[in-house]
Amino acid sequence: MLSTTQPTKTHPIDSDPLKTDYAFINWVRLIAMFSIVMVHCLTFPAPPASTPINQLLAFPTANLMTNGQAAAILTLEQCMRFGTLHFFIVAGFLIGKTLKDGSAISYFRRRLTTIAYPFLIAFGLYYLKSLGFNIAKGEFGSLADFSSYAVDKLIVSLLDTPYWFIPTYFFSLAILLACRPYLARAWFGWILVAVNLLYAVNVYTGWLAARHNYALFGFLFYLWLGYIIGSTDAVMKSRAYISTKALAGLTIALFGFALLEIYILFNARSGDPVNSLRLSNQLFAIALFFLLTRVNYLHKLPFLHPRTESFGIYLYHMFFVIVLGRAIDLIPQMRAFTYQADYSGLTLVILSLLRGLLIYTLTLLFVKAIATSRWRWLIGLRAGKPA
């Protein structure tokens, strides 16, 4: 998701990557970004019209489905519930490889320059789009109504959409860099593990806001984990401890554990049974990360460039999600491509996959067009004459 400079050479499946070549990171980026787009394209029923704006995205829509529909769509969602964790690991990995003896303040400033401006523009456009749409519909009877909606919409847009990632990333990065002298200490790692275990328990207890995008400290562990992986060559060393086949088996087993936890939370009428910080999902995501570093098919997809395209896809894919949603609302013939109460679970899975592929493809084409123009800085690429 975050743009960085690094070698782009690729390797065949299970080959030994050179220490100076992080091609597997681009493969992880690609899979993680697609998973994030897919999560935002899943075919769920719409919340009731009376649902307050600040509860729309947190509404437990799976509870409105039949058991068969919910089982199918939540299983598909679990398949995709690793992307955010992987991007934090990737960001930490690159810190571990590139920071070395450099200044932490300079590194943070470079990240701000590369990421913050494109983010603020994309987020601002997304927010203003929402305000403009409701103004055009004439939904505000007074300035007070508009002001109240504008504040609520700002909070929702920042916390309950994919745009929550960047503020959380910078918050975690600031803490990680401030604690730089202690990052290799075991006690520091155990503190972060304890924090994440607290969030894993909180999924059941609700002591804190349960949704993962409100877990401000929940992703610091993954940034740190990536840093440790990058600074200790853990990807290479892991091969001596577990074979690829055994790692694949472990990943599948943890995926099954994650499905079981979804089943438990769904039956308990949890508002977020697929929370990314469930213990089972955290373990699944870590195992899958190591597996993806060994099983790399990026060399078969030469038209994809995750290092330069992932951030732009993250920033703008929700615009295409909204356009598709509006088209479905306005064109009766397209309503067959949204949730219907009589659809089977398999039908909803197929529709979700088709929507995800369409949104990813459209956003990718848009990002490729921007990358070849003078506006490439809008997606985190260096300004100047495009290559």
PDB file of C-alpha atoms in Angstrom, residues 61-309:
ATOM      1  CA  THR A  61     -25.346  -6.948   8.188  1.00  0.00           C
ATOM      2  CA  ALA A  62     -24.455 -10.654   8.285  1.00  0.00           C
ATOM      3  CA  ASN A  63     -27.197 -11.020  10.910  1.00  0.00           C
ATOM      4  CA  LEU A  64     -29.733 -10.033   8.220  1.00  0.00           C
ATOM      5  CA  MET A  65     -28.774 -13.007   6.032  1.00  0.00           C
ATOM      6  CA  THR A  66     -29.810 -16.639   6.101  1.00  0.00           C
ATOM      7  CA  ASN A  67     -27.377 -18.989   7.823  1.00  0.00           C
ATOM      8  CA  GLY A  68     -26.264 -20.395   4.480  1.00  0.00           C
ATOM      9  CA  GLN A  69     -25.656 -16.973   2.999  1.00  0.00           C
ATOM     10  CA  ALA A  70     -23.783 -15.777   6.078  1.00  0.00           C
ATOM     11  CA  ALA A  71     -21.621 -18.907   6.209  1.00  0.00           C
ATOM     12  CA  ALA A  72     -20.589 -18.525   2.561  1.00  0.00           C
ATOM     13  CA  ILE A  73     -19.894 -14.796   2.578  1.00  0.00           C
ATOM     14  CA  LEU A  74     -18.092 -14.802   5.947  1.00  0.00           C
ATOM     15  CA  THR A  75     -15.907 -17.676   4.765  1.00  0.00           C
ATOM     16  CA  LEU A  76     -14.956 -15.617   1.718  1.00  0.00           C
ATOM     17  CA  GLU A  77     -14.296 -12.613   3.937  1.00  0.00           C
ATOM     18  CA  GLN A  78     -12.013 -14.660   6.167  1.00  0.00           C
ATOM     19  CA  CYS A  79     -10.020 -15.602   3.066  1.00  0.00           C
ATOM     20  CA  MET A  80      -9.315 -11.883   2.651  1.00  0.00           C
ATOM     21  CA  ARG A  81      -8.849 -10.800   6.283  1.00  0.00           C
ATOM     22  CA  PHE A  82      -5.065 -10.572   6.242  1.00  0.00           C
ATOM     23  CA  GLY A  83      -4.347  -7.628   3.946  1.00  0.00           C
ATOM     24  CA  THR A  84      -4.164  -4.859   6.540  1.00  0.00           C
ATOM     25  CA  LEU A  85      -1.901  -6.878   8.842  1.00  0.00           C
ATOM     26  CA  HIS A  86       0.368  -7.725   5.925  1.00  0.00           C
ATOM     27  CA  PHE A  87       0.774  -4.090   4.947  1.00  0.00           C
ATOM     28  CA  PHE A  88       1.907  -3.218   8.452  1.00  0.00           C
ATOM     29  CA  ILE A  89       4.387  -6.112   8.340  1.00  0.00           C
ATOM     30  CA  VAL A  90       5.646  -4.949   4.925  1.00  0.00           C
ATOM     31  CA  ALA A  91       6.057  -1.370   6.182  1.00  0.00           C
ATOM     32  CA  GLY A  92       7.992  -2.600   9.223  1.00  0.00           C
ATOM     33  CA  PHE A  93      10.110  -4.948   7.095  1.00  0.00           C
ATOM     34  CA  LEU A  94      11.233  -2.068   4.898  1.00  0.00           C
ATOM     35  CA  ILE A  95      12.041   0.004   7.986  1.00  0.00           C
ATOM     36  CA  GLY A  96      14.242  -2.828   9.218  1.00  0.00           C
ATOM     37  CA  LYS A  97      16.009  -3.028   5.855  1.00  0.00           C
ATOM     38  CA  THR A  98      16.379   0.665   5.041  1.00  0.00           C
ATOM     39  CA  LEU A  99      16.570   2.647   8.286  1.00  0.00           C
ATOM     40  CA  LYS A 100      19.837   1.126   9.537  1.00  0.00           C
ATOM     41  CA  ASP A 101      21.891   3.940  11.093  1.00  0.00           C
ATOM     42  CA  GLY A 102      19.937   6.777   9.494  1.00  0.00           C
ATOM     43  CA  SER A 103      17.995   9.431  11.349  1.00  0.00           C
ATOM     44  CA  ALA A 104      14.558   8.347  12.585  1.00  0.00           C
ATOM     45  CA  ILE A 105      13.261  11.913  12.238  1.00  0.00           C
ATOM     46  CA  SER A 106      14.458  12.101   8.622  1.00  0.00           C
ATOM     47  CA  TYR A 107      12.812   8.783   7.863  1.00  0.00           C
ATOM     48  CA  PHE A 108       9.512   9.933   9.375  1.00  0.00           C
ATOM     49  CA  ARG A 109       9.703  13.197   7.424  1.00  0.00           C
ATOM     50  CA  ARG A 110      10.292  11.312   4.147  1.00  0.00           C
ATOM     51  CA  ARG A 111       7.300   9.098   4.842  1.00  0.00           C
ATOM     52  CA  LEU A 112       5.159  12.173   5.477  1.00  0.00           C
ATOM     53  CA  THR A 113       6.301  13.813   2.244  1.00  0.00           C
ATOM     54  CA  THR A 114       5.618  10.723   0.149  1.00  0.00           C
ATOM     55  CA  ILE A 115       2.380   9.550   1.742  1.00  0.00           C
ATOM     56  CA  ALA A 116       0.604  12.366   3.577  1.00  0.00           C
ATOM     57  CA  TYR A 117      -0.049  14.743   0.665  1.00  0.00           C
ATOM     58  CA  PRO A 118      -1.561  12.120  -1.676  1.00  0.00           C
ATOM     59  CA  PHE A 119      -3.577  10.765   1.237  1.00  0.00           C
ATOM     60  CA  LEU A 120      -4.977  14.162   2.213  1.00  0.00           C
ATOM     61  CA  ILE A 121      -6.027  14.878  -1.374  1.00  0.00           C
ATOM     62  CA  ALA A 122      -7.737  11.497  -1.876  1.00  0.00           C
ATOM     63  CA  PHE A 123      -9.400  11.643   1.535  1.00  0.00           C
ATOM     64  CA  GLY A 124     -10.493  15.252   0.965  1.00  0.00           C
ATOM     65  CA  LEU A 125     -12.068  14.355  -2.379  1.00  0.00           C
ATOM     66  CA  TYR A 126     -13.850  11.379  -0.815  1.00  0.00           C
ATOM     67  CA  TYR A 127     -15.190  13.513   2.020  1.00  0.00           C
ATOM     68  CA  LEU A 128     -16.273  16.420  -0.204  1.00  0.00           C
ATOM     69  CA  LYS A 129     -17.955  13.968  -2.561  1.00  0.00           C
ATOM     70  CA  SER A 130     -20.138  12.762   0.295  1.00  0.00           C
ATOM     71  CA  LEU A 131     -21.038  16.291   1.376  1.00  0.00           C
ATOM     72  CA  GLY A 132     -21.750  17.420  -2.169  1.00  0.00           C
ATOM     73  CA  PHE A 133     -23.997  14.471  -2.896  1.00  0.00           C
ATOM     74  CA  ASN A 134     -26.183  15.179   0.121  1.00  0.00           C
ATOM     75  CA  ILE A 135     -26.262  18.915  -0.568  1.00  0.00           C
ATOM     76  CA  ALA A 136     -27.456  18.171  -4.117  1.00  0.00           C
ATOM     77  CA  LYS A 137     -30.243  16.013  -2.682  1.00  0.00           C
ATOM     78  CA  GLY A 138     -31.356  18.942  -0.512  1.00  0.00           C
ATOM     79  CA  GLU A 139     -31.174  16.958   2.720  1.00  0.00           C
ATOM     80  CA  PHE A 140     -30.197  19.862   4.985  1.00  0.00           C
ATOM     81  CA  GLY A 141     -32.931  22.113   6.325  1.00  0.00           C
ATOM     82  CA  SER A 142     -30.585  24.445   8.172  1.00  0.00           C
ATOM     83  CA  LEU A 143     -26.942  25.316   8.681  1.00  0.00           C
ATOM     84  CA  ALA A 144     -27.044  23.460  12.012  1.00  0.00           C
ATOM     85  CA  ASP A 145     -28.197  20.276  10.242  1.00  0.00           C
ATOM     86  CA  PHE A 146     -25.408  20.616   7.701  1.00  0.00           C
ATOM     87  CA  SER A 147     -22.763  21.291  10.368  1.00  0.00           C
ATOM     88  CA  SER A 148     -23.830  18.273  12.421  1.00  0.00           C
ATOM     89  CA  TYR A 149     -23.793  16.028   9.357  1.00  0.00           C
ATOM     90  CA  ALA A 150     -20.426  17.396   8.195  1.00  0.00           C
ATOM     91  CA  VAL A 151     -18.780  16.602  11.534  1.00  0.00           C
ATOM     92  CA  ASP A 152     -20.342  13.131  11.736  1.00  0.00           C
ATOM     93  CA  LYS A 153     -19.364  12.396   8.142  1.00  0.00           C
ATOM     94  CA  LEU A 154     -15.773  13.532   8.738  1.00  0.00           C
ATOM     95  CA  ILE A 155     -15.424  11.132  11.669  1.00  0.00           C
ATOM     96  CA  VAL A 156     -17.075   8.273   9.777  1.00  0.00           C
ATOM     97  CA  SER A 157     -14.985   8.901   6.651  1.00  0.00           C
ATOM     98  CA  LEU A 158     -11.756   8.860   8.652  1.00  0.00           C
ATOM     99  CA  LEU A 159     -12.488   5.955  10.996  1.00  0.00           C
ATOM    100  CA  ASP A 160     -14.978   3.700   9.206  1.00  0.00           C
ATOM    101  CA  THR A 161     -13.529   3.643   5.704  1.00  0.00           C
ATOM    102  CA  PRO A 162     -10.183   2.370   4.385  1.00  0.00           C
ATOM    103  CA  TYR A 163      -8.714   5.810   5.071  1.00  0.00           C
ATOM    104  CA  TRP A 164      -8.230   4.881   8.738  1.00  0.00           C
ATOM    105  CA  PHE A 165      -5.068   3.004   7.742  1.00  0.00           C
ATOM    106  CA  ILE A 166      -2.755   5.974   7.095  1.00  0.00           C
ATOM    107  CA  PRO A 167      -3.359   7.874  10.385  1.00  0.00           C
ATOM    108  CA  THR A 168      -2.925   4.582  12.260  1.00  0.00           C
ATOM    109  CA  TYR A 169       0.247   3.856  10.293  1.00  0.00           C
ATOM    110  CA  PHE A 170       1.807   7.215  11.171  1.00  0.00           C
ATOM    111  CA  PHE A 171       0.750   6.853  14.807  1.00  0.00           C
ATOM    112  CA  SER A 172       2.388   3.414  14.969  1.00  0.00           C
ATOM    113  CA  LEU A 173       5.452   4.599  13.044  1.00  0.00           C
ATOM    114  CA  ALA A 174       5.987   7.500  15.428  1.00  0.00           C
ATOM    115  CA  ILE A 175       5.905   5.155  18.434  1.00  0.00           C
ATOM    116  CA  LEU A 176       8.164   2.615  16.729  1.00  0.00           C
ATOM    117  CA  LEU A 177      10.780   5.223  15.830  1.00  0.00           C
ATOM    118  CA  ALA A 178      10.598   6.836  19.293  1.00  0.00           C
ATOM    119  CA  CYS A 179      11.248   3.409  20.831  1.00  0.00           C
ATOM    120  CA  ARG A 180      14.033   2.579  18.381  1.00  0.00           C
ATOM    121  CA  PRO A 181      16.663   1.827  21.077  1.00  0.00           C
ATOM    122  CA  TYR A 182      14.407  -0.870  22.549  1.00  0.00           C
ATOM    123  CA  LEU A 183      13.058  -2.570  19.428  1.00  0.00           C
ATOM    124  CA  ALA A 184      15.385  -5.565  19.697  1.00  0.00           C
ATOM    125  CA  ARG A 185      14.682  -6.076  23.416  1.00  0.00           C
ATOM    126  CA  ALA A 186      12.554  -9.116  24.236  1.00  0.00           C
ATOM    127  CA  TRP A 187      10.531  -7.239  26.850  1.00  0.00           C
ATOM    128  CA  PHE A 188       9.432  -4.684  24.251  1.00  0.00           C
ATOM    129  CA  GLY A 189       8.133  -7.425  21.989  1.00  0.00           C
ATOM    130  CA  TRP A 190       6.280  -9.110  24.849  1.00  0.00           C
ATOM    131  CA  ILE A 191       4.575  -5.824  25.742  1.00  0.00           C
ATOM    132  CA  LEU A 192       3.266  -5.566  22.183  1.00  0.00           C
ATOM    133  CA  VAL A 193       2.144  -9.203  22.254  1.00  0.00           C
ATOM    134  CA  ALA A 194       0.251  -8.506  25.474  1.00  0.00           C
ATOM    135  CA  VAL A 195      -1.466  -5.490  23.893  1.00  0.00           C
ATOM    136  CA  ASN A 196      -2.596  -7.583  20.931  1.00  0.00           C
ATOM    137  CA  LEU A 197      -3.824 -10.362  23.186  1.00  0.00           C
ATOM    138  CA  LEU A 198      -5.900  -7.724  24.963  1.00  0.00           C
ATOM    139  CA  TYR A 199      -7.456  -6.732  21.649  1.00  0.00           C
ATOM    140  CA  ALA A 200      -8.068 -10.407  20.830  1.00  0.00           C
ATOM    141  CA  VAL A 201      -9.950 -10.847  24.120  1.00  0.00           C
ATOM    142  CA  ASN A 202     -11.747  -7.545  23.581  1.00  0.00           C
ATOM    143  CA  VAL A 203     -13.435  -8.992  20.485  1.00  0.00           C
ATOM    144  CA  TYR A 204     -15.520 -10.994  22.972  1.00  0.00           C
ATOM    145  CA  THR A 205     -15.741  -8.630  25.938  1.00  0.00           C
ATOM    146  CA  GLY A 206     -16.230  -5.270  24.220  1.00  0.00           C
ATOM    147  CA  TRP A 207     -14.186  -3.396  26.828  1.00  0.00           C
ATOM    148  CA  LEU A 208     -12.982  -1.124  24.029  1.00  0.00           C
ATOM    149  CA  ALA A 209     -14.448  -0.271  20.641  1.00  0.00           C
ATOM    150  CA  ALA A 210     -14.334  -3.732  19.085  1.00  0.00           C
ATOM    151  CA  ARG A 211     -13.788  -2.957  15.393  1.00  0.00           C
ATOM    152  CA  HIS A 212     -10.191  -3.301  14.224  1.00  0.00           C
ATOM    153  CA  ASN A 213     -10.131   0.182  12.674  1.00  0.00           C
ATOM    154  CA  TYR A 214     -10.594   1.673  16.159  1.00  0.00           C
ATOM    155  CA  ALA A 215      -7.732  -0.361  17.642  1.00  0.00           C
ATOM    156  CA  LEU A 216      -5.154   2.403  17.573  1.00  0.00           C
ATOM    157  CA  PHE A 217      -2.447   0.351  19.327  1.00  0.00           C
ATOM    158  CA  GLY A 218      -3.410  -2.982  17.760  1.00  0.00           C
ATOM    159  CA  PHE A 219      -1.214  -2.648  14.684  1.00  0.00           C
ATOM    160  CA  LEU A 220       1.989  -1.438  16.317  1.00  0.00           C
ATOM    161  CA  PHE A 221       2.879  -5.095  16.926  1.00  0.00           C
ATOM    162  CA  TYR A 222       2.792  -5.818  13.182  1.00  0.00           C
ATOM    163  CA  LEU A 223       4.949  -2.838  12.316  1.00  0.00           C
ATOM    164  CA  TRP A 224       7.426  -4.029  14.949  1.00  0.00           C
ATOM    165  CA  LEU A 225       7.171  -7.634  13.730  1.00  0.00           C
ATOM    166  CA  GLY A 226       7.990  -6.516  10.200  1.00  0.00           C
ATOM    167  CA  TYR A 227      10.957  -4.550  11.530  1.00  0.00           C
ATOM    168  CA  ILE A 228      12.259  -7.640  13.355  1.00  0.00           C
ATOM    169  CA  ILE A 229      11.716  -9.827  10.283  1.00  0.00           C
ATOM    170  CA  GLY A 230      13.581  -7.337   8.106  1.00  0.00           C
ATOM    171  CA  SER A 231      16.470  -6.668  10.480  1.00  0.00           C
ATOM    172  CA  THR A 232      17.105 -10.338  11.340  1.00  0.00           C
ATOM    173  CA  ASP A 233      16.568 -11.945   7.899  1.00  0.00           C
ATOM    174  CA  ALA A 234      13.823 -14.044   9.466  1.00  0.00           C
ATOM    175  CA  VAL A 235      12.318 -14.869   6.047  1.00  0.00           C
ATOM    176  CA  MET A 236      15.497 -16.667   5.024  1.00  0.00           C
ATOM    177  CA  LYS A 237      16.085 -18.219   8.437  1.00  0.00           C
ATOM    178  CA  SER A 238      12.531 -19.588   8.678  1.00  0.00           C
ATOM    179  CA  ARG A 239      13.366 -22.111   5.960  1.00  0.00           C
ATOM    180  CA  ALA A 240      15.631 -23.945   8.379  1.00  0.00           C
ATOM    181  CA  TYR A 241      12.822 -24.329  10.919  1.00  0.00           C
ATOM    182  CA  ILE A 242       9.814 -25.327   8.814  1.00  0.00           C
ATOM    183  CA  SER A 243       9.392 -26.664   5.300  1.00  0.00           C
ATOM    184  CA  THR A 244       7.107 -24.993   2.798  1.00  0.00           C
ATOM    185  CA  LYS A 245       4.696 -27.939   2.871  1.00  0.00           C
ATOM    186  CA  ALA A 246       4.512 -27.881   6.658  1.00  0.00           C
ATOM    187  CA  LEU A 247       4.019 -24.116   6.609  1.00  0.00           C
ATOM    188  CA  ALA A 248       1.189 -24.489   4.080  1.00  0.00           C
ATOM    189  CA  GLY A 249      -0.438 -27.101   6.312  1.00  0.00           C
ATOM    190  CA  LEU A 250      -0.101 -24.837   9.343  1.00  0.00           C
ATOM    191  CA  THR A 251      -1.635 -21.928   7.428  1.00  0.00           C
ATOM    192  CA  ILE A 252      -4.615 -24.051   6.377  1.00  0.00           C
ATOM    193  CA  ALA A 253      -5.097 -25.272   9.952  1.00  0.00           C
ATOM    194  CA  LEU A 254      -5.041 -21.711  11.274  1.00  0.00           C
ATOM    195  CA  PHE A 255      -7.533 -20.705   8.589  1.00  0.00           C
ATOM    196  CA  GLY A 256      -9.846 -23.424   9.916  1.00  0.00           C
ATOM    197  CA  PHE A 257      -9.327 -22.088  13.446  1.00  0.00           C
ATOM    198  CA  ALA A 258     -10.253 -18.613  12.201  1.00  0.00           C
ATOM    199  CA  LEU A 259     -13.466 -19.936  10.631  1.00  0.00           C
ATOM    200  CA  LEU A 260     -14.363 -21.611  13.925  1.00  0.00           C
ATOM    201  CA  GLU A 261     -13.874 -18.331  15.777  1.00  0.00           C
ATOM    202  CA  ILE A 262     -16.100 -16.547  13.246  1.00  0.00           C
ATOM    203  CA  TYR A 263     -18.785 -19.178  13.875  1.00  0.00           C
ATOM    204  CA  ILE A 264     -18.548 -18.621  17.641  1.00  0.00           C
ATOM    205  CA  LEU A 265     -18.723 -14.825  17.308  1.00  0.00           C
ATOM    206  CA  PHE A 266     -21.535 -14.932  14.745  1.00  0.00           C
ATOM    207  CA  ASN A 267     -23.658 -17.153  16.998  1.00  0.00           C
ATOM    208  CA  ALA A 268     -22.968 -14.725  19.831  1.00  0.00           C
ATOM    209  CA  ARG A 269     -24.417 -11.981  17.566  1.00  0.00           C
ATOM    210  CA  SER A 270     -21.119 -10.121  17.513  1.00  0.00           C
ATOM    211  CA  GLY A 271     -21.160  -6.883  15.561  1.00  0.00           C
ATOM    212  CA  ASP A 272     -17.832  -7.780  13.912  1.00  0.00           C
ATOM    213  CA  PRO A 273     -17.323 -11.562  13.773  1.00  0.00           C
ATOM    214  CA  VAL A 274     -14.495 -11.212  11.230  1.00  0.00           C
ATOM    215  CA  ASN A 275     -12.488  -8.667  13.225  1.00  0.00           C
ATOM    216  CA  SER A 276      -8.897  -8.648  11.947  1.00  0.00           C
ATOM    217  CA  LEU A 277      -7.503  -8.756  15.500  1.00  0.00           C
ATOM    218  CA  ARG A 278      -9.115 -12.057  16.463  1.00  0.00           C
ATOM    219  CA  LEU A 279      -6.322 -14.275  17.793  1.00  0.00           C
ATOM    220  CA  SER A 280      -6.958 -16.922  15.149  1.00  0.00           C
ATOM    221  CA  ASN A 281      -6.831 -14.393  12.335  1.00  0.00           C
ATOM    222  CA  GLN A 282      -3.623 -12.839  13.632  1.00  0.00           C
ATOM    223  CA  LEU A 283      -1.917 -16.243  13.674  1.00  0.00           C
ATOM    224  CA  PHE A 284      -3.325 -17.063  10.228  1.00  0.00           C
ATOM    225  CA  ALA A 285      -2.054 -13.771   8.792  1.00  0.00           C
ATOM    226  CA  ILE A 286       1.472 -14.281  10.162  1.00  0.00           C
ATOM    227  CA  ALA A 287       1.679 -17.841   8.809  1.00  0.00           C
ATOM    228  CA  LEU A 288       0.316 -16.721   5.434  1.00  0.00           C
ATOM    229  CA  PHE A 289       2.868 -13.904   5.227  1.00  0.00           C
ATOM    230  CA  PHE A 290       5.757 -16.358   5.535  1.00  0.00           C
ATOM    231  CA  LEU A 291       4.074 -18.722   3.076  1.00  0.00           C
ATOM    232  CA  LEU A 292       3.650 -15.961   0.484  1.00  0.00           C
ATOM    233  CA  THR A 293       7.337 -15.062   0.755  1.00  0.00           C
ATOM    234  CA  ARG A 294       8.093 -18.581  -0.480  1.00  0.00           C
ATOM    235  CA  VAL A 295       5.357 -19.073  -3.083  1.00  0.00           C
ATOM    236  CA  ASN A 296       5.818 -16.151  -5.446  1.00  0.00           C
ATOM    237  CA  TYR A 297       4.023 -15.987  -8.810  1.00  0.00           C
ATOM    238  CA  LEU A 298       4.653 -12.305  -9.501  1.00  0.00           C
ATOM    239  CA  HIS A 299       7.047 -13.165 -12.329  1.00  0.00           C
ATOM    240  CA  LYS A 300       4.030 -14.568 -14.205  1.00  0.00           C
ATOM    241  CA  LEU A 301       2.235 -11.201 -13.992  1.00  0.00           C
ATOM    242  CA  PRO A 302       4.630  -8.737 -15.659  1.00  0.00           C
ATOM    243  CA  PHE A 303       1.868  -6.175 -16.257  1.00  0.00           C
ATOM    244  CA  LEU A 304       1.406  -5.653 -12.503  1.00  0.00           C
ATOM    245  CA  HIS A 305       3.753  -3.407 -10.509  1.00  0.00           C
ATOM    246  CA  PRO A 306       2.670  -3.576  -6.863  1.00  0.00           C
ATOM    247  CA  ARG A 307       5.486  -1.346  -5.596  1.00  0.00           C
ATOM    248  CA  THR A 308       4.238   1.659  -7.559  1.00  0.00           C
ATOM    249  CA  GLU A 309       0.531   0.791  -7.919  1.00  0.00           C
TER     250      GLU A 309
END
